[in-house]
Short mmCIF file of C-alpha atoms in Angstrom, two decimals:
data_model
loop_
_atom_site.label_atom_id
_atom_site.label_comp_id
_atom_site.label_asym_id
_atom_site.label_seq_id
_atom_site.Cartn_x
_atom_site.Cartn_y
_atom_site.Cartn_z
CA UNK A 1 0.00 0.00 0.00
CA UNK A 2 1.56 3.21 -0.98
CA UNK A 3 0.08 7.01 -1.23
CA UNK A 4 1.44 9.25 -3.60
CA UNK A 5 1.89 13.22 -3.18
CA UNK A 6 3.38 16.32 -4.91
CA UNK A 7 6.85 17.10 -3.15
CA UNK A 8 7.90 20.84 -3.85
CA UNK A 9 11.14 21.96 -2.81
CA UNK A 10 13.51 24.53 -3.75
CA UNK A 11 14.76 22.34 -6.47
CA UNK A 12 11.61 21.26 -8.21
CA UNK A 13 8.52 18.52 -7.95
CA UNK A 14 8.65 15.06 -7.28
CA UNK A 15 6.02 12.44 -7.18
CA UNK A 16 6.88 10.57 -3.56
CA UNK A 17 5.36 7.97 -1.22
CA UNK A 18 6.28 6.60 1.84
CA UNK A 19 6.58 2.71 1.21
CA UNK A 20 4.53 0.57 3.62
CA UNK A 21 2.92 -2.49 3.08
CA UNK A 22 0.57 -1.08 6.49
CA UNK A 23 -3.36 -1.82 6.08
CA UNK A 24 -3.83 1.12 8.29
CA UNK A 25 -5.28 4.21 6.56
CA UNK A 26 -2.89 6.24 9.56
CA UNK A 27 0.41 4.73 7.83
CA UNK A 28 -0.20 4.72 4.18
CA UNK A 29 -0.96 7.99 4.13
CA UNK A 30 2.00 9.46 5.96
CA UNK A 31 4.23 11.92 3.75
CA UNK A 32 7.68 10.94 2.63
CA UNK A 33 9.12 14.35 4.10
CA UNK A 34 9.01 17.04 6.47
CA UNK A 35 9.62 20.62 6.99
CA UNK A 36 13.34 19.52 7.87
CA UNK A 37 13.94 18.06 4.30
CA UNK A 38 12.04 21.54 2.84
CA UNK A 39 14.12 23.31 5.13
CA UNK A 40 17.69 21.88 4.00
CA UNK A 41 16.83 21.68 0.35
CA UNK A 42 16.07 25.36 0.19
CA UNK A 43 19.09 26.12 1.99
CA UNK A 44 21.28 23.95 -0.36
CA UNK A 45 19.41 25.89 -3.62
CA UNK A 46 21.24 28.94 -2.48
CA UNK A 47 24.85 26.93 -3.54
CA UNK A 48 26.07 26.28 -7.38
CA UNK A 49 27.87 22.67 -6.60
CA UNK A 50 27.59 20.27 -3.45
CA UNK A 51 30.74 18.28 -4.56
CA UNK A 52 30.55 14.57 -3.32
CA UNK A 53 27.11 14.50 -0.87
CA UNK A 54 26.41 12.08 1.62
CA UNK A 55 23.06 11.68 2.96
CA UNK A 56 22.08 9.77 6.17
CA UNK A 57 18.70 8.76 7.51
CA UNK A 58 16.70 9.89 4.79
CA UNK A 59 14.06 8.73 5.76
CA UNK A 60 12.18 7.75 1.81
CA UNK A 61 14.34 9.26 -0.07
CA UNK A 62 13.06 13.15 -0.69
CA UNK A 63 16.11 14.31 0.12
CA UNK A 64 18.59 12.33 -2.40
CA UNK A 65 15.41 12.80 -5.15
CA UNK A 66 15.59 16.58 -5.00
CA UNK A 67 20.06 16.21 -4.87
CA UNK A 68 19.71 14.05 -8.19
CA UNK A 69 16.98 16.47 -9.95
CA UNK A 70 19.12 19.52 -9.17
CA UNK A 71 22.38 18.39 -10.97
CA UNK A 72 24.42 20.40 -7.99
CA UNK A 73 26.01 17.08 -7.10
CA UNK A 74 29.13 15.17 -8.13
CA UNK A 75 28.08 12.30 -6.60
CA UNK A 76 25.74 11.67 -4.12
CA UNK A 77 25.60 8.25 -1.50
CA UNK A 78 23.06 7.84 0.59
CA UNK A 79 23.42 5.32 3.94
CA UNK A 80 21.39 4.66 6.78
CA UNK A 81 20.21 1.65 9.15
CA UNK A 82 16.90 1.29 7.63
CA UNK A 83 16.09 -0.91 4.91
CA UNK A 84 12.55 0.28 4.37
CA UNK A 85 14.00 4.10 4.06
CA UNK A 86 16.46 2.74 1.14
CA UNK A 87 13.44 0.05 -0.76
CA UNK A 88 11.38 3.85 -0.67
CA UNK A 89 14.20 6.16 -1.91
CA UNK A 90 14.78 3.64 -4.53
CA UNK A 91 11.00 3.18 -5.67
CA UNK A 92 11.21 7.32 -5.36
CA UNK A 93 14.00 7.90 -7.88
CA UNK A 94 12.69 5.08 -9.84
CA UNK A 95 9.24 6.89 -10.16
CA UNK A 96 10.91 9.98 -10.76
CA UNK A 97 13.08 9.08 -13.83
CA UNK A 98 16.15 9.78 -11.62
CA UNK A 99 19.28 7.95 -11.18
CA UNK A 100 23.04 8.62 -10.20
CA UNK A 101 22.57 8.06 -6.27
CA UNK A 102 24.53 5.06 -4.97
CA UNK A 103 23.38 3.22 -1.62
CA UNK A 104 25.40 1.76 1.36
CA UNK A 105 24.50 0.11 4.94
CA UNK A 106 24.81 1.31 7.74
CA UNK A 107 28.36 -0.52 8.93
CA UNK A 108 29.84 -0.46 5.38
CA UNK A 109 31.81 2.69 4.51
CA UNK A 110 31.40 4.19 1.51
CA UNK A 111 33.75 5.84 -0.97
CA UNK A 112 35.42 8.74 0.06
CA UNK A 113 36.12 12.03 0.07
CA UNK A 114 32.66 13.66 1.11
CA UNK A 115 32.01 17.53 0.64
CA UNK A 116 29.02 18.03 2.00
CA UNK A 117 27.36 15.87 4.46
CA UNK A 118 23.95 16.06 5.51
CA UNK A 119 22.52 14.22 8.38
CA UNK A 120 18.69 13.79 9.23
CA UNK A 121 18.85 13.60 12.93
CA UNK A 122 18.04 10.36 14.81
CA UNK A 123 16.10 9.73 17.42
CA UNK A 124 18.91 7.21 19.41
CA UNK A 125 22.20 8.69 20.55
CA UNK A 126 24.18 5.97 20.19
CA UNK A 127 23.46 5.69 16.15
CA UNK A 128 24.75 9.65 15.88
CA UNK A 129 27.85 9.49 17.54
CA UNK A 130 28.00 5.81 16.02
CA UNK A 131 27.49 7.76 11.98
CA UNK A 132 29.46 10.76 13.17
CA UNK A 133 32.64 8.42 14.30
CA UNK A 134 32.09 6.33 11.26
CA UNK A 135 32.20 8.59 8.35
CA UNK A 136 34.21 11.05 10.38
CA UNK A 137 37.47 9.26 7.98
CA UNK A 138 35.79 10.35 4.82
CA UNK A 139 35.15 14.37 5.95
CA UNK A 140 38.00 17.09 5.30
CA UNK A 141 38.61 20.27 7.22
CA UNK A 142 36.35 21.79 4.21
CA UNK A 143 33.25 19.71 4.41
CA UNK A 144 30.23 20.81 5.55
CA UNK A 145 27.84 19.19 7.91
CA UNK A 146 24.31 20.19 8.25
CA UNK A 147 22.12 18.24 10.50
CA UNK A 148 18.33 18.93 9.71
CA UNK A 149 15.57 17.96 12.21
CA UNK A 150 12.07 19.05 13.67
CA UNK A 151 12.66 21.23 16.92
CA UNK A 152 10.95 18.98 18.89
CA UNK A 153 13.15 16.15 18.38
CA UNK A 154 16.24 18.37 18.93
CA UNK A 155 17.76 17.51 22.51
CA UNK A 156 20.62 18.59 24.33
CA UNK A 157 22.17 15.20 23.82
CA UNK A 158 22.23 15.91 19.87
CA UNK A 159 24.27 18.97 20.20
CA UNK A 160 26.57 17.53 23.34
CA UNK A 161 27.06 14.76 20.87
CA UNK A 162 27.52 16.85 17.71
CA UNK A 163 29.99 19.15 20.06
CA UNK A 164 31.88 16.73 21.29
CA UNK A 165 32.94 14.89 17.87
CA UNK A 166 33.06 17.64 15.52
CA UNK A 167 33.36 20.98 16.99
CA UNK A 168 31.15 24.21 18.04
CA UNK A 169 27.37 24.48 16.29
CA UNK A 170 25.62 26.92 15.08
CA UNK A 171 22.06 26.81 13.99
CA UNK A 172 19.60 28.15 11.44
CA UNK A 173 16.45 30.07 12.45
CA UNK A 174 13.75 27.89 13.04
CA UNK A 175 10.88 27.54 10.05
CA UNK A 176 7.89 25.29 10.17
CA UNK A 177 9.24 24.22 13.05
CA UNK A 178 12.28 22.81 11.71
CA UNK A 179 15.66 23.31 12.05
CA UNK A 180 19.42 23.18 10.88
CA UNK A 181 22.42 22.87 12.61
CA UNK A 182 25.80 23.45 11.27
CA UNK A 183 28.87 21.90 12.72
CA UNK A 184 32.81 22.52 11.50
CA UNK A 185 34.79 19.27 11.09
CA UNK A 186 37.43 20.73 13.56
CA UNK A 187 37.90 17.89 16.13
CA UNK A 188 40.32 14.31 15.60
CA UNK A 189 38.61 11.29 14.58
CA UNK A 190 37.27 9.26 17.74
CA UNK A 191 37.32 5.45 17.57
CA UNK A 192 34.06 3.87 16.66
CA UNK A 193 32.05 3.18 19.68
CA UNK A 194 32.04 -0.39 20.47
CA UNK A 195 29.06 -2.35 20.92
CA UNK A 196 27.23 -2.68 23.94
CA UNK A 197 27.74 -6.04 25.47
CA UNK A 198 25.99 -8.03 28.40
CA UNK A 199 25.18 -11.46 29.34
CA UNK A 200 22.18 -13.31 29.46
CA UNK A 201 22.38 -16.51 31.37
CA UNK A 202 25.90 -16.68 31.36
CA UNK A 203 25.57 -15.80 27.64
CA UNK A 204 27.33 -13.24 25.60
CA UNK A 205 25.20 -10.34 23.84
CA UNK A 206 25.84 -7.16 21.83
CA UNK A 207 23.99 -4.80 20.67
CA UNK A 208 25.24 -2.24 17.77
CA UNK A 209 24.21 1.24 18.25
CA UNK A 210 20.64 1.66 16.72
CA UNK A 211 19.47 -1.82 18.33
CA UNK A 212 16.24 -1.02 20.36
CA UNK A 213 17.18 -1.02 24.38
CA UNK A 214 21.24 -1.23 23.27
CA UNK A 215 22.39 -0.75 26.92
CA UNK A 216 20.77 -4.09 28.41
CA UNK A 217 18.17 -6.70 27.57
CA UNK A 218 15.19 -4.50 27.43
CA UNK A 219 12.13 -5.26 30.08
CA UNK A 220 9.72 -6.69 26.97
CA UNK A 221 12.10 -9.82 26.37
CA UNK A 222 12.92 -10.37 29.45
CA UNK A 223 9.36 -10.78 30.37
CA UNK A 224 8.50 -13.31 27.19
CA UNK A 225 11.66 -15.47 28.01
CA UNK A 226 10.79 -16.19 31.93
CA UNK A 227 7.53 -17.32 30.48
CA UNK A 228 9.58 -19.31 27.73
CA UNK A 229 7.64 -22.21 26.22
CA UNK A 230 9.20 -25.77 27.16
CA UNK A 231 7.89 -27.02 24.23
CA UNK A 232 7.51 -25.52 20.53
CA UNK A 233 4.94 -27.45 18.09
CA UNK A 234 8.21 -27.55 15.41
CA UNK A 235 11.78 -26.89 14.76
CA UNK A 236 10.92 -23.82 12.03
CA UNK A 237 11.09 -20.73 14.23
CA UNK A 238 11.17 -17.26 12.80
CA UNK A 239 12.53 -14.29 15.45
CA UNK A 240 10.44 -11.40 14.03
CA UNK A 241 11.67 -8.21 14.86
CA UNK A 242 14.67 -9.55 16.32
CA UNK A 243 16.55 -6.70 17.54
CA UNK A 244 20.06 -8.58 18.89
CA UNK A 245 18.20 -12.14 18.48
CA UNK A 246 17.44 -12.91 22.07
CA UNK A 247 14.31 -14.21 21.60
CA UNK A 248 15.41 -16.61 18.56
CA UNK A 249 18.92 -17.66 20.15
CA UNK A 250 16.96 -18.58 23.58
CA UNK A 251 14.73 -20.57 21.22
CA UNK A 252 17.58 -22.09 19.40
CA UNK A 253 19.56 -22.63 22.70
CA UNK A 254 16.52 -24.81 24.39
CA UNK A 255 16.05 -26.40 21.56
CA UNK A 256 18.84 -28.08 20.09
CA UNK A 257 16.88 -29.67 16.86
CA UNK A 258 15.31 -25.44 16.13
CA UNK A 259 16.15 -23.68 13.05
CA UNK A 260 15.93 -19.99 13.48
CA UNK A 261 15.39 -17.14 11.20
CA UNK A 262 16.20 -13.33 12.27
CA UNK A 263 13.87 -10.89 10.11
CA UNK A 264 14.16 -7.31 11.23
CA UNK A 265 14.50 -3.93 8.74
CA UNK A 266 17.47 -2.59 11.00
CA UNK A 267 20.55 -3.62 8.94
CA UNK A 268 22.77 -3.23 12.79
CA UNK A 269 20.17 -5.57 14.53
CA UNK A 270 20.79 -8.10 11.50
CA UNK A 271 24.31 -8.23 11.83
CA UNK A 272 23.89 -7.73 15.36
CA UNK A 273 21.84 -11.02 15.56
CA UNK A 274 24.66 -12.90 13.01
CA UNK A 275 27.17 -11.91 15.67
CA UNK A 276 26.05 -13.46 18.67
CA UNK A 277 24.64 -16.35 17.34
CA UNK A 278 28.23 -16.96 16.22
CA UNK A 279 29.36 -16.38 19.43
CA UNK A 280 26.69 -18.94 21.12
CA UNK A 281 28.24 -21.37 19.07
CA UNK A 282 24.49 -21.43 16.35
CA UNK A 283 25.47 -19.46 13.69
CA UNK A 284 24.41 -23.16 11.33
CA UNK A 285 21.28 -23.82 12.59
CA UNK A 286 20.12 -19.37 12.42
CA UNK A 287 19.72 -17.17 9.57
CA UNK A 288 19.15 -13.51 9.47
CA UNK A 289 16.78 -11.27 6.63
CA UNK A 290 17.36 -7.85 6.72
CA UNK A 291 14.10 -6.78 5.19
CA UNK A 292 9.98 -5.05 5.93
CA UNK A 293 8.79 -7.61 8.42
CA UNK A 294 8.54 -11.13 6.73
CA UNK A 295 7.65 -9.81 3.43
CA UNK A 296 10.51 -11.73 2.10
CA UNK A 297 9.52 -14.51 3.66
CA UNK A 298 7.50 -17.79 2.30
CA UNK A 299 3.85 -18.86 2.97
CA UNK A 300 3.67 -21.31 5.96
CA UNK A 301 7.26 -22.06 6.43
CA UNK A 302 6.81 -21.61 10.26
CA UNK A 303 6.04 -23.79 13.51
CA UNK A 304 6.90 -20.72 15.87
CA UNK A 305 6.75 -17.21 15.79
CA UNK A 306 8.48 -14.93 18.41
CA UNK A 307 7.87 -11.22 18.23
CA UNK A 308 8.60 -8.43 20.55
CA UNK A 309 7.07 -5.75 17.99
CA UNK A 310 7.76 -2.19 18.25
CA UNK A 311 5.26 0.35 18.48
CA UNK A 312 7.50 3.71 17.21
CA UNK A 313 9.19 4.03 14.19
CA UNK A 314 11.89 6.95 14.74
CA UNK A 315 8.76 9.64 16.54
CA UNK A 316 5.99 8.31 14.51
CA UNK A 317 4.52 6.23 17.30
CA UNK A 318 1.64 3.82 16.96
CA UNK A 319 0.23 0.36 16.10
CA UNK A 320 0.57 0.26 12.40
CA UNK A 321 4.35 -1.81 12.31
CA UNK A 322 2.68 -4.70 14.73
CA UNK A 323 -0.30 -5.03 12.79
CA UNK A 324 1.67 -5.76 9.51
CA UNK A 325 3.79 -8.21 11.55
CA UNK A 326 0.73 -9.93 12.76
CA UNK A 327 -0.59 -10.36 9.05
CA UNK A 328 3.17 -11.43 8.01
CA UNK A 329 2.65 -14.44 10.97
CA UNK A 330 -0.48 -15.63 10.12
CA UNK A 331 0.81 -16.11 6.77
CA UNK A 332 4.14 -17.53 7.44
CA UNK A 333 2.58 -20.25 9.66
CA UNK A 334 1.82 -23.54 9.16
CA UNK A 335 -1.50 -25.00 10.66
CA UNK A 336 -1.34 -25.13 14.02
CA UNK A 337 1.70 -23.33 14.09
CA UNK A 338 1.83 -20.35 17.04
CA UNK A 339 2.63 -16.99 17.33
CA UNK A 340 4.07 -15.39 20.67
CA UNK A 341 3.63 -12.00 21.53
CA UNK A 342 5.28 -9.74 24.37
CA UNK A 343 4.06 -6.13 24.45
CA UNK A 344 3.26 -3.11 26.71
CA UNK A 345 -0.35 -4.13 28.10
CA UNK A 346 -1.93 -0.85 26.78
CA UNK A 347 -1.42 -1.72 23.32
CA UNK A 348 -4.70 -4.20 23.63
CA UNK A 349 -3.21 -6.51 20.66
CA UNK A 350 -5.24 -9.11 22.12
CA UNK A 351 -7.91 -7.64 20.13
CA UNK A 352 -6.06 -7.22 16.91
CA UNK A 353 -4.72 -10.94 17.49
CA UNK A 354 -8.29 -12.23 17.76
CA UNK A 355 -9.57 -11.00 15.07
CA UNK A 356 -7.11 -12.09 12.74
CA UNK A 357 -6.06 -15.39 14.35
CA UNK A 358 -9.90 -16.40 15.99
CA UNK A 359 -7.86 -16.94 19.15
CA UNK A 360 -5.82 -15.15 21.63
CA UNK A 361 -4.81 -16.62 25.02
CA UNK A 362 -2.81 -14.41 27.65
CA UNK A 363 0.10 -16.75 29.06
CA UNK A 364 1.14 -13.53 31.65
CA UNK A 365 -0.44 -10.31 32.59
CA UNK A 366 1.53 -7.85 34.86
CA UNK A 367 1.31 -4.05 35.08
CA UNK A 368 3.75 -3.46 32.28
CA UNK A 369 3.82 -6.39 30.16
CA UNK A 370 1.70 -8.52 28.45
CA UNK A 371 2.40 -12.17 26.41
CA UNK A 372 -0.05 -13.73 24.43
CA UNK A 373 -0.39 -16.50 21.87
CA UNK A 374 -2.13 -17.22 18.97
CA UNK A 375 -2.51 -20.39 16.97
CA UNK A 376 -3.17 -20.55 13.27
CA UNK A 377 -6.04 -22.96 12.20
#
């Protein structure tokens, strides 16, 4: 499901959506950029050449779109953590006629020098000074950084974080309630961060920087894994949403005839899930997808189904990314096959569950945390 609008920036018009497979009207009809994009593209219009650009975090592509229309560019690479911002700025330029924009991941470095680099600001801490460290190697004392956000989602940790890797900032006067902030590249290179690590059971874990709850195994998991089945209906288990792989390693730990599969769109929760099954010593019987929910996944391949959705994407907050992982279970399950569900109790996805599955039983209820099951006729 995808919505269509009429972008206008200082450059031109595009045609853009926001990909999402979401049946929610709420979703699909979200806009594929913001007064931050509007913001930094007009201020951009104001120079005759960019050099070689790198973008990061856009967020469905307006931002490389409007870059590739105006011609101002040498090159331009755009990188981020999110595989469903990439699929959209592809389908964008693709719908748009437009081409010359190269793509990279979020722990692969791209080709260097970079002239201007522009930065949509993200929402975790860790994933800033995590992009500023890691491309720091490509910038010159002549580049120019521009971070472009809403004012709402500025902090004081963005700019103590900009600060404290780069140099001084300076910012634009807000419009639309957006903003820019410049920063000089006038500080050494600082070592990437390394990744969180903690133990589970004795276990090793990391967590690279934009993996949901980084610092420790967050509250959600730790709930569904004390209530940890002793018996799964199969060996075909899918960890959906897998963040670091907790869920899916404790399943493949238990379990030593289990198969796991790792699906999450975060490219660093992929890998991170690759890395510490290696480390438990189950990196042949678990396989991660980098990839929008299970879309890339087949019909009823599944026995078991562990999911520990998220209800925000970046600030967008909301029930539309369960949902679609809910419709993803149902129809990577076999018959009889079940799907486990840990979520904050005031998300009521018992209801959505019931509908969809005609069954939903709650295997622990406290005042935080709910986990439920469903089982596919």
């Amino acid at each position: 499901m995808s919505h269509h609008t009429q972008f206008t920036s200082a450059f031109g018009g595009l045609s853009l959506f926001r990909y999402s497979r979401s049946r929610t009207r709420t979703e699909a009809n979200l806009q594929a950029w913001d007064a931050a994009d509007t913001l930094l593209l007009a201020h951009l219009a104001k120079q005759s050449t960019l050099g070689r650009v790198l973008v990061l975090n856009d967020s469905s592509g307006a931002l490389v779109c409007a870059l590739a229309q105006s011609g101002r560019a040498e090159a331009i690479t755009s990188a981020g953590d999110s595989w469903v911002a990439q699929r959209a700025a592809e389908e964008n330029l693709a719908r748009n006629g437009l081409t010359g924009v190269n793509f990279c991941s979020s722990i692969d470095l791209p080709d260097g020098p970079v002239d201007t680099l522009l930065i949509k600001l993200p929402k975790a801490l860790r994933l800033l000074a995590d992009q500023l460290c890691r491309y720091r190697a490509l910038l010159h004392q002549n580049t120019q950084v521009i971070f472009a956000g809403m004012v709402k989602h500025m902090s004081a940790g963005h700019f103590t974080t900009i600060e404290s890797l780069l140099g001084p900032t300076t910012t634009s006067l807000a419009e639309k309630k957006a903003r820019l902030i410049f920063a000089p590249v006038a500080l050494p290179a600082s070592p990437l961060p390394a990744p969180v690590q903690y133990q589970y059971q004795g276990l090793p874990l990391i967590a690279l920087a934009n993996v949901f709850s980084g610092e420790s195994l967050d509250i959600g998991a730790r709930c569904l894994l004390k209530h940890f089945p002793e018996q799964l209906p199969g060996p075909r288990v899918a960890d959906l949403g897998c963040g670091n792989g907790i869920l899916g390693l404790w399943a493949a730990k238990k379990l030593p005839d289990a198969r796991v599969d790792f699906y999450d769109e975060s490219m660093m929760a992929v890998a991170s899930a690759e890395q510490n099954a290696a480390a438990w010593g189950l990196a042949d019987r678990c396989r991660a997808i980098c990839g929008d929910g299970m879309a890339l996944a087949e019909d009823e391949t599944y026995d078991v189904i562990l999911c520990n959705p998220p209800f925000h994407q970046q600030q967008v907050v909301g029930d539309f990314i369960a949902r679609q992982m809910f419709h993803d279970a149902r129809r990577c399950l076999r018959a009889g096959g079940e799907l486990w569900v840990v979520a904050n109790r005031h998300m009521n996805y018992h209801q959505s569950l019931k509908r969809l599955f005609g069954d939903c039983t709650t295997r622990s209820d406290d005042t935080k945390f709910v986990v439920l099951t469903s089982v596919k006729a």
